Coordinates of C-alpha atoms in Angstrom, one line a residue:
M29 CA -45.6 31.2 -48.7
V30 CA -44.9 32.7 -45.2
A31 CA -44.4 29.9 -42.7
G32 CA -46.8 31.3 -40.2
E33 CA -49.6 31.9 -42.7
R34 CA -52.9 30.3 -41.6
E35 CA -55.4 30.8 -44.4
T36 CA -55.6 30.5 -48.1
A37 CA -57.3 33.1 -50.3
A38 CA -61.0 32.5 -50.1
I39 CA -63.1 32.0 -53.2
D40 CA -66.6 33.4 -52.9
I41 CA -69.0 30.7 -53.9
P42 CA -72.6 30.8 -52.9
A43 CA -74.8 27.9 -51.9
A44 CA -72.0 25.5 -51.1
P45 CA -70.7 23.9 -47.9
Q46 CA -67.7 25.6 -46.5
L47 CA -64.8 23.3 -45.6
S48 CA -62.7 24.2 -42.6
A49 CA -60.7 22.6 -39.9
D50 CA -61.7 22.1 -36.3
G51 CA -59.4 21.9 -33.3
D52 CA -57.9 18.5 -34.1
G53 CA -57.4 19.3 -37.8
T54 CA -60.5 17.4 -39.1
V55 CA -62.1 19.0 -42.2
Q56 CA -65.7 20.0 -41.5
A57 CA -68.5 21.5 -43.6
S58 CA -70.9 24.4 -43.1
S59 CA -73.6 25.6 -45.4
P60 CA -74.1 29.3 -46.2
A61 CA -77.4 30.8 -47.2
V62 CA -78.3 30.5 -50.8
T63 CA -78.2 33.7 -52.7
G64 CA -78.6 32.5 -56.2
S65 CA -76.0 34.8 -57.7
H66 CA -72.2 35.3 -57.8
T67 CA -71.9 37.4 -54.7
Q68 CA -69.9 37.3 -51.5
Q69 CA -71.4 34.9 -49.0
K70 CA -71.4 35.0 -45.2
P71 CA -70.3 32.0 -43.2
G72 CA -73.1 29.8 -42.0
D73 CA -73.6 27.6 -39.0
P74 CA -71.9 24.2 -39.0
T75 CA -74.3 21.5 -39.9
C76 CA -72.4 18.3 -40.6
E77 CA -69.0 16.7 -40.8
Q78 CA -67.9 14.9 -44.0
P79 CA -66.5 11.4 -43.4
E80 CA -62.9 10.9 -44.3
S81 CA -63.8 8.3 -47.0
E82 CA -65.7 10.7 -49.1
A83 CA -64.8 13.7 -51.3
P84 CA -66.9 16.6 -52.4
S85 CA -69.1 15.2 -55.1
S86 CA -69.3 16.6 -58.6
P87 CA -72.4 18.4 -59.7
N88 CA -75.1 16.1 -61.0
V89 CA -74.8 15.7 -64.8
K90 CA -78.1 14.8 -66.3
H91 CA -77.0 15.3 -69.9
G92 CA -76.2 12.0 -71.6
K93 CA -74.3 9.0 -70.3
K94 CA -71.2 9.2 -68.1
I95 CA -67.9 7.8 -69.3
P96 CA -66.9 4.3 -68.0
L97 CA -63.3 3.0 -67.7
L98 CA -62.4 1.7 -71.2
P99 CA -63.4 4.9 -73.2
L100 CA -61.7 7.0 -70.5
V101 CA -58.4 5.1 -70.9
F102 CA -58.4 5.8 -74.6
I103 CA -59.5 9.4 -74.1
I104 CA -56.4 9.8 -71.9
F105 CA -54.3 7.9 -74.4
Y106 CA -55.2 10.5 -77.1
E107 CA -55.0 13.5 -74.8
V108 CA -51.4 12.5 -74.1
S109 CA -50.2 10.5 -77.1
G110 CA -52.2 9.0 -79.9
G111 CA -49.4 6.6 -80.8
P112 CA -45.8 6.9 -81.9
F113 CA -46.4 9.7 -84.4
G114 CA -44.1 12.6 -83.9
I115 CA -41.4 10.7 -82.0
E116 CA -39.1 10.6 -85.0
D117 CA -37.5 13.9 -84.2
T118 CA -35.9 12.5 -81.0
V119 CA -33.8 10.3 -83.2
N120 CA -33.0 13.2 -85.5
A121 CA -32.0 15.4 -82.6
A122 CA -30.0 12.9 -80.5
G123 CA -29.7 9.5 -82.1
P124 CA -31.3 6.1 -81.3
L125 CA -29.6 5.6 -77.9
L126 CA -30.7 8.9 -76.3
A127 CA -34.1 8.6 -78.0
L128 CA -34.7 5.2 -76.4
V129 CA -33.4 6.3 -73.0
G130 CA -35.5 9.4 -73.2
F131 CA -38.8 7.5 -73.6
L132 CA -37.8 5.3 -70.7
I133 CA -36.6 7.9 -68.3
F134 CA -38.8 10.9 -69.1
P135 CA -42.0 9.1 -68.1
L136 CA -40.5 8.4 -64.7
I137 CA -39.4 12.0 -64.2
W138 CA -42.5 13.6 -65.7
S139 CA -45.4 11.4 -66.6
V140 CA -45.6 9.3 -63.4
P141 CA -45.6 12.4 -61.1
E142 CA -48.1 14.2 -63.2
A143 CA -50.4 11.2 -63.4
L144 CA -50.2 10.6 -59.7
I145 CA -51.0 14.3 -58.9
T146 CA -53.9 14.1 -61.4
A147 CA -55.3 11.0 -59.7
E148 CA -55.2 12.6 -56.2
M149 CA -56.4 16.0 -57.1
G150 CA -58.9 14.8 -59.7
T151 CA -60.6 12.6 -57.1
M152 CA -60.4 15.3 -54.5
F153 CA -62.2 17.7 -56.9
P154 CA -64.2 15.4 -59.2
E155 CA -65.8 18.1 -61.3
N156 CA -65.4 19.8 -64.7
G157 CA -62.7 22.5 -64.6
G158 CA -60.1 20.1 -63.1
Y159 CA -56.8 21.8 -62.5
V160 CA -58.4 25.2 -62.6
V161 CA -60.4 24.2 -59.4
W162 CA -57.2 22.8 -57.8
V163 CA -55.3 26.0 -58.2
S164 CA -58.3 28.1 -57.2
S165 CA -58.7 26.1 -54.0
A166 CA -55.0 26.4 -53.1
L167 CA -54.0 29.9 -54.4
G168 CA -57.3 31.8 -54.9
P169 CA -59.4 32.6 -58.0
F170 CA -56.9 35.0 -59.6
W171 CA -54.3 32.3 -60.1
G172 CA -57.1 29.8 -60.9
F173 CA -58.1 32.0 -63.8
Q174 CA -54.5 32.3 -65.0
Q175 CA -54.2 28.5 -64.9
G176 CA -57.4 28.2 -67.0
W177 CA -56.2 30.8 -69.5
M178 CA -52.8 29.3 -70.0
K179 CA -54.0 25.7 -70.2
W180 CA -56.9 26.5 -72.6
L181 CA -54.7 28.6 -74.9
G182 CA -52.0 25.9 -74.9
G183 CA -54.7 23.3 -75.7
V184 CA -56.1 25.3 -78.6
I185 CA -52.6 26.0 -80.0
D186 CA -51.9 22.2 -79.8
N187 CA -55.2 21.4 -81.5
A188 CA -54.4 23.8 -84.4
L189 CA -51.7 21.2 -85.4
Y190 CA -53.8 18.1 -85.9
P191 CA -55.9 19.0 -89.0
V192 CA -52.6 20.1 -90.7
L193 CA -50.8 16.9 -89.8
F194 CA -53.8 14.8 -90.9
L195 CA -53.5 16.3 -94.4
D196 CA -49.7 16.0 -94.4
Y197 CA -50.1 12.2 -94.1
L198 CA -52.6 12.2 -97.0
K199 CA -50.8 14.5 -99.4
S200 CA -48.5 11.8 -100.8
G201 CA -51.6 10.1 -102.1
I202 CA -53.6 13.3 -102.9
P203 CA -51.0 15.8 -104.2
A204 CA -53.7 18.6 -104.4
L205 CA -53.7 18.7 -100.6
E206 CA -50.1 19.9 -100.4
S207 CA -50.8 23.6 -100.8
G208 CA -53.1 26.3 -102.1
W209 CA -56.9 26.7 -101.7
P210 CA -57.6 22.9 -101.8
R211 CA -55.5 22.5 -98.6
V212 CA -57.1 25.5 -96.9
L213 CA -60.6 24.2 -97.8
A214 CA -59.7 20.7 -96.6
V215 CA -58.4 22.1 -93.2
I216 CA -61.7 24.1 -92.8
V217 CA -64.0 21.1 -93.7
L218 CA -62.0 18.7 -91.5
T219 CA -62.0 21.1 -88.5
L220 CA -65.8 21.6 -88.8
L221 CA -66.4 17.9 -89.1
L222 CA -64.4 17.1 -86.0
T223 CA -65.9 20.0 -84.1
Y224 CA -69.4 18.5 -84.9
M225 CA -68.2 15.1 -83.4
N226 CA -67.4 17.0 -80.2
Y227 CA -70.8 18.6 -80.2
R228 CA -72.5 15.2 -80.3
G229 CA -71.1 14.2 -76.9
L230 CA -68.4 12.5 -74.9
T231 CA -70.0 9.1 -75.6
I232 CA -69.2 9.6 -79.3
V233 CA -65.7 10.9 -78.5
G234 CA -65.0 7.9 -76.3
G235 CA -66.2 5.4 -78.9
I236 CA -64.1 7.1 -81.6
A237 CA -61.1 7.1 -79.3
I238 CA -61.4 3.3 -78.7
A239 CA -61.8 2.5 -82.4
L240 CA -59.0 4.8 -83.6
G241 CA -56.7 3.7 -80.8
I242 CA -56.9 0.0 -81.8
F243 CA -56.5 0.9 -85.5
S244 CA -53.5 3.1 -84.7
I245 CA -51.6 0.6 -82.5
L246 CA -52.1 -2.5 -84.6
P247 CA -49.7 -1.7 -87.5
F248 CA -46.8 -1.2 -85.1
L249 CA -47.4 -4.6 -83.4
V250 CA -47.3 -6.1 -86.9
M251 CA -44.2 -4.2 -87.8
G252 CA -42.5 -5.2 -84.6
F253 CA -43.0 -8.9 -85.1
I254 CA -42.0 -8.8 -88.8
S255 CA -38.9 -6.8 -88.1
I256 CA -37.4 -9.3 -85.5
P257 CA -35.2 -11.1 -88.0
K258 CA -33.8 -7.7 -89.3
I259 CA -33.0 -6.2 -85.9
K260 CA -29.3 -5.5 -85.2
P261 CA -28.9 -4.4 -81.5
R262 CA -25.7 -2.4 -82.3
R263 CA -27.9 0.1 -84.1
W264 CA -29.5 1.1 -80.8
L265 CA -26.1 2.2 -79.4
A266 CA -25.5 4.8 -82.1
G267 CA -25.4 8.3 -80.9
D268 CA -23.1 11.3 -80.5
V269 CA -23.7 13.3 -77.3
H270 CA -21.6 16.1 -78.7
H271 CA -24.1 16.7 -81.6
V272 CA -27.5 16.9 -79.9
D273 CA -30.2 19.4 -80.6
W274 CA -31.3 19.7 -77.0
N275 CA -34.1 22.1 -77.7
L276 CA -35.7 19.8 -80.3
Y277 CA -35.0 16.7 -78.2
L278 CA -36.5 18.0 -74.9
N279 CA -39.5 19.7 -76.6
T280 CA -40.3 16.5 -78.6
L281 CA -40.2 14.3 -75.5
F282 CA -42.2 16.9 -73.5
W283 CA -44.8 17.3 -76.2
N284 CA -45.3 13.5 -76.5
L285 CA -45.5 12.8 -72.8
N286 CA -47.5 15.6 -71.2
Y287 CA -51.1 16.5 -70.7
W288 CA -51.9 13.8 -68.2
D289 CA -53.9 16.4 -66.3
S290 CA -56.3 17.1 -69.2
V291 CA -58.6 14.4 -68.2
S292 CA -59.4 16.3 -65.0
T293 CA -61.4 18.8 -66.9
I294 CA -64.0 16.1 -67.7
S295 CA -64.1 14.5 -64.3
G296 CA -67.7 15.6 -63.8
E297 CA -68.6 13.5 -66.8
V298 CA -66.9 10.3 -65.6
K299 CA -68.8 7.4 -64.1
N300 CA -67.6 7.0 -60.4
P301 CA -64.6 9.2 -60.9
K302 CA -63.2 8.4 -57.4
R303 CA -62.5 4.9 -58.6
T304 CA -62.4 5.1 -62.3
L305 CA -60.0 8.0 -62.8
P306 CA -56.9 6.5 -61.0
R307 CA -57.3 3.2 -62.7
A308 CA -57.7 4.8 -66.1
L309 CA -54.6 6.9 -65.6
F310 CA -52.6 3.8 -64.7
Y311 CA -53.7 1.8 -67.7
A312 CA -53.2 4.7 -70.0
L313 CA -49.7 5.3 -68.7
V314 CA -48.7 1.8 -69.5
L315 CA -50.3 1.9 -72.9
V316 CA -48.6 5.2 -73.8
V317 CA -45.1 4.1 -72.8
L318 CA -45.4 0.9 -74.7
A319 CA -46.9 2.6 -77.7
Y320 CA -43.8 4.8 -77.9
F321 CA -41.0 2.5 -76.9
F322 CA -41.8 -0.6 -78.9
P323 CA -42.1 1.0 -82.3
L324 CA -39.0 3.1 -81.6
L325 CA -37.0 0.0 -80.5
T326 CA -38.0 -2.1 -83.5
G327 CA -37.7 0.8 -86.0
T328 CA -34.2 1.9 -85.0
G329 CA -33.0 -1.7 -84.8
A330 CA -34.4 -2.8 -88.1
V331 CA -33.1 -0.2 -90.5
P332 CA -29.6 1.5 -90.9
L333 CA -29.4 4.8 -89.2
Q334 CA -29.8 8.0 -91.3
R335 CA -30.5 10.6 -88.6
D336 CA -31.5 13.4 -91.1
R337 CA -34.4 11.2 -92.4
W338 CA -35.9 10.7 -89.0
T339 CA -38.5 13.4 -89.2
D340 CA -42.3 13.4 -89.0
G341 CA -43.7 10.5 -90.9
Y342 CA -40.5 8.5 -91.2
L343 CA -41.9 5.6 -89.3
A344 CA -44.1 4.9 -92.3
D345 CA -41.0 4.6 -94.5
V346 CA -39.5 2.2 -91.9
A347 CA -42.6 0.1 -92.0
E348 CA -42.5 0.0 -95.8
A349 CA -38.8 -1.0 -95.7
V350 CA -39.6 -3.8 -93.1
A351 CA -42.7 -5.3 -94.7
G352 CA -43.6 -3.6 -97.9
S353 CA -45.8 -0.8 -99.1
W354 CA -49.0 -2.2 -97.6
L355 CA -47.7 -1.7 -94.1
G356 CA -46.3 1.7 -94.9
W357 CA -49.8 2.8 -96.1
W358 CA -51.4 1.3 -93.0
V359 CA -49.0 3.3 -90.8
R360 CA -49.9 6.5 -92.8
A361 CA -53.6 5.8 -92.4
A362 CA -53.1 5.1 -88.7
A363 CA -51.2 8.4 -88.3
A364 CA -54.0 10.3 -90.0
A365 CA -56.6 8.6 -87.8
A366 CA -54.5 9.4 -84.6
N367 CA -54.6 13.1 -85.5
V368 CA -58.4 12.8 -85.6
G369 CA -58.4 11.2 -82.1
M370 CA -56.1 13.8 -80.6
F371 CA -58.2 16.6 -82.0
V372 CA -61.5 15.4 -80.7
T373 CA -60.2 14.5 -77.2
E374 CA -58.2 17.8 -76.9
M375 CA -61.3 19.9 -77.9
S376 CA -63.4 18.0 -75.3
A377 CA -60.9 18.8 -72.6
D378 CA -60.7 22.5 -73.6
S379 CA -64.4 23.1 -74.0
F380 CA -65.3 21.3 -70.7
Q381 CA -62.6 23.2 -68.9
L382 CA -64.4 26.4 -70.0
L383 CA -67.7 24.9 -68.8
G384 CA -66.2 24.1 -65.4
M385 CA -64.8 27.7 -65.1
A386 CA -68.2 29.1 -65.9
E387 CA -69.8 26.9 -63.3
R388 CA -67.4 28.4 -60.8
G389 CA -68.3 31.9 -61.8
M390 CA -64.8 32.7 -63.3
I391 CA -66.1 33.4 -66.8
P392 CA -69.6 34.3 -68.1
E393 CA -72.3 31.8 -67.5
L394 CA -73.1 31.4 -71.2
F395 CA -70.1 29.0 -71.3
A396 CA -71.9 26.7 -68.8
R397 CA -74.8 26.2 -71.2
R398 CA -75.1 22.7 -72.6
S399 CA -76.5 21.4 -75.9
K400 CA -79.1 18.7 -76.0
H401 CA -76.2 16.3 -76.2
G402 CA -74.8 17.6 -72.9
T403 CA -71.9 19.3 -74.5
P404 CA -70.7 22.9 -73.9
T405 CA -71.7 24.5 -77.2
V406 CA -70.1 28.0 -76.7
G407 CA -66.8 26.4 -75.4
I408 CA -66.6 24.2 -78.5
L409 CA -67.2 27.1 -80.8
L410 CA -64.6 29.2 -79.1
S411 CA -62.1 26.4 -79.2
A412 CA -62.8 25.8 -82.9
S413 CA -62.4 29.5 -83.7
G414 CA -59.0 29.4 -81.9
V415 CA -57.9 26.5 -84.1
F416 CA -58.7 28.4 -87.3
V417 CA -56.9 31.5 -86.1
L418 CA -53.7 29.7 -85.0
S419 CA -53.4 27.2 -87.9
W420 CA -50.9 29.5 -89.6
M421 CA -48.1 28.7 -87.0
S422 CA -45.4 26.2 -88.0
F423 CA -45.1 22.8 -86.4
D424 CA -42.0 23.7 -84.4
D425 CA -43.5 27.0 -83.1
I426 CA -46.7 25.3 -82.2
V427 CA -44.9 22.6 -80.1
A428 CA -42.6 25.1 -78.4
A429 CA -45.3 27.7 -77.7
E430 CA -47.6 25.0 -76.3
N431 CA -44.9 23.6 -74.1
F432 CA -44.0 27.1 -72.8
L433 CA -47.5 27.8 -71.7
Y434 CA -48.0 24.3 -70.4
C435 CA -44.8 24.6 -68.2
F436 CA -46.2 27.7 -66.4
G437 CA -49.5 25.9 -65.8
M438 CA -47.8 22.9 -64.4
V439 CA -45.8 25.0 -61.9
L440 CA -49.1 26.3 -60.6
E441 CA -50.4 22.7 -60.3
F442 CA -47.3 21.6 -58.4
V443 CA -47.6 24.5 -56.0
A444 CA -51.3 23.8 -55.5
F445 CA -50.7 20.1 -54.9
V446 CA -48.1 20.8 -52.1
R447 CA -50.1 23.7 -50.7
L448 CA -53.2 21.7 -50.2
R449 CA -51.2 18.9 -48.5
M450 CA -50.0 21.6 -46.1
V451 CA -53.2 23.5 -45.4
A452 CA -55.7 20.6 -45.6
P453 CA -53.8 17.4 -44.7
R454 CA -57.0 15.6 -43.6
A455 CA -59.3 16.7 -46.4
Q456 CA -61.0 13.8 -48.1
R457 CA -58.8 12.3 -50.8
P458 CA -60.3 9.1 -52.3
Y459 CA -56.9 8.4 -53.9
R460 CA -53.9 9.7 -52.1
V461 CA -50.3 9.5 -53.4
P462 CA -48.6 7.4 -50.7
V463 CA -46.1 10.1 -49.6
G464 CA -46.3 12.8 -46.9
T465 CA -46.1 16.5 -47.3
V466 CA -42.3 16.5 -47.6
G467 CA -42.5 13.6 -50.1
A468 CA -45.1 15.5 -52.1
A469 CA -42.7 18.4 -52.4
V470 CA -39.8 16.2 -53.3
M471 CA -41.9 14.5 -56.0
C472 CA -42.3 17.8 -57.7
V473 CA -38.5 18.7 -57.8
A474 CA -37.5 16.6 -60.8
P475 CA -40.5 17.7 -63.0
T476 CA -39.8 21.4 -62.0
A477 CA -36.2 21.0 -63.0
L478 CA -37.3 19.6 -66.3
I479 CA -39.6 22.5 -66.8
C480 CA -36.7 24.9 -66.3
A481 CA -34.7 23.0 -68.9
V482 CA -37.5 23.2 -71.5
L483 CA -37.9 27.0 -70.8
Y484 CA -34.2 27.6 -71.0
F485 CA -33.9 26.1 -74.5
S486 CA -36.9 28.0 -75.9
T487 CA -36.2 30.3 -78.8
L488 CA -36.6 34.1 -78.4
R489 CA -39.6 34.2 -80.7
V490 CA -41.5 31.5 -78.7
F491 CA -40.5 33.3 -75.4
A492 CA -41.9 36.6 -76.7
V493 CA -45.2 35.1 -78.0
S494 CA -45.7 33.1 -74.8
V495 CA -45.0 36.0 -72.4
A496 CA -47.4 38.2 -74.4
A497 CA -50.0 35.5 -74.0
I498 CA -49.4 35.3 -70.2
V499 CA -49.7 39.1 -69.9
V500 CA -53.1 38.9 -71.7
G501 CA -54.3 36.5 -69.0
L502 CA -53.1 38.8 -66.2
V503 CA -55.1 41.7 -67.7
L504 CA -58.1 39.6 -68.7
Q505 CA -59.1 38.4 -65.2
P506 CA -59.6 41.9 -63.7
C507 CA -61.5 42.8 -66.9
M508 CA -63.8 39.9 -66.3
R509 CA -64.5 41.1 -62.7
Y510 CA -65.1 44.6 -64.0
T511 CA -67.7 43.5 -66.5
E512 CA -69.4 41.5 -63.7
R513 CA -69.6 44.5 -61.5
K514 CA -70.9 46.7 -64.3
G515 CA -73.5 44.0 -65.2
W516 CA -72.4 43.8 -68.8
L517 CA -72.0 40.0 -68.6
R518 CA -73.8 37.6 -66.3
F519 CA -71.7 35.4 -64.0
S520 CA -73.2 32.8 -61.7
T521 CA -72.0 29.8 -59.7
S522 CA -73.6 26.4 -59.8
Q523 CA -75.4 25.6 -56.6
D524 CA -74.6 21.9 -57.0
L525 CA -70.9 22.5 -56.5
P526 CA -69.1 22.1 -53.2
D527 CA -67.1 24.9 -51.7
I528 CA -63.4 24.6 -52.4
R529 CA -62.1 26.9 -49.7
F530 CA -59.8 25.2 -47.2
R531 CA -58.4 26.6 -43.9
E532 CA -55.2 25.3 -42.6
A533 CA -55.5 22.6 -39.9
R534 CA -54.0 23.7 -36.6

């Protein structure tokens, strides 16, 4: 950004108050004339000044109940984690010591900054669309669209994994699910069933998340207490830094501790988001870190180290060795249930993101249409279709490709966060990270360095596929605007939404 630059790229949004800065830097609002279509607006006359204690409100959601605190905590829990399933590869890649250190240090470097940024930006723009709106406000609609494309595609790639993992945990008891047409049919039926749960509404999703969260966490609490007499602390110190698979290690940590920003795409469905969202993020952060570290600590301390056996599902074998087959089967059932929870919460985030983009006129308005349950039907169907198409990818490729796209999206979020601190320092922020503009920039340095490390260790295949996906997004946005100009598809912007254009305070 040029140091003397004074304005961000404007986003043409009709029927919304324009936010700008007066002589002393105070953000004010003005209301343009209502046009009723997605066309360029002319600035109107100033009518009112928004008080510092308020943020632009989300559009009125009259479809179903809004999400209170407890369901939101567990929705975030499943969007990020779902429990200690999939953490085994960190031990395989680096040994117990680095695995334990990773799940203590990585949250400080990555999860805490991302959660803080989500709390500030999510309450500043409490509407569906989340991070797409943040980037659009700071960098303009073109980059907002790229953010939406990369995050949606990464989310769908991620979701393609969960039906497959669900069946992997059941195939030891039902061998027919291991391969062939029975497995294909099971994936299809399971995906359709979980898609229907999303269609029924976020109240259903929140209730499912609470029930599955409790069921998934309990066996590891039981395992932890039973394993205490068997724990040998020297086992935690085992590790050889000269034989570390850094690609697997970093990607596994990153995959298990990212997506804190996903909750922002359903901010418009949250009850009192300005208060509820920061609290939910804090409680979920504590829950996620404990849900990873405690089972890893007890599991690596209770059984002799065999690094090659620490792969997906090995915690069930550890539980069986500690307490017997009953606990091993409980862990397997909890793992299967966790994949259900992660699927429904991820699909909710993906589909409501598309709804938010449609409400902002970025994609056709048909994505903004809701079912009788208040859910974005077209977004759900498109996300489910993507899951079917991408389910052929291997686990490692899914994780790496998702992380690659996610990294680029997070860079845009960091830039948007710092940019808005610079151009709109006095804009209403119900929750504000307690640092200045310089502190905000410094806060993004360590996560950005981590992103560079993840990208550096990516394989050539993943790099090629991810870059191709990014190029598709760069071409798709101009194509959307072309179809709008030709009238082939209808685009419109919700008149209930506030303007997101900021001008730099002087």
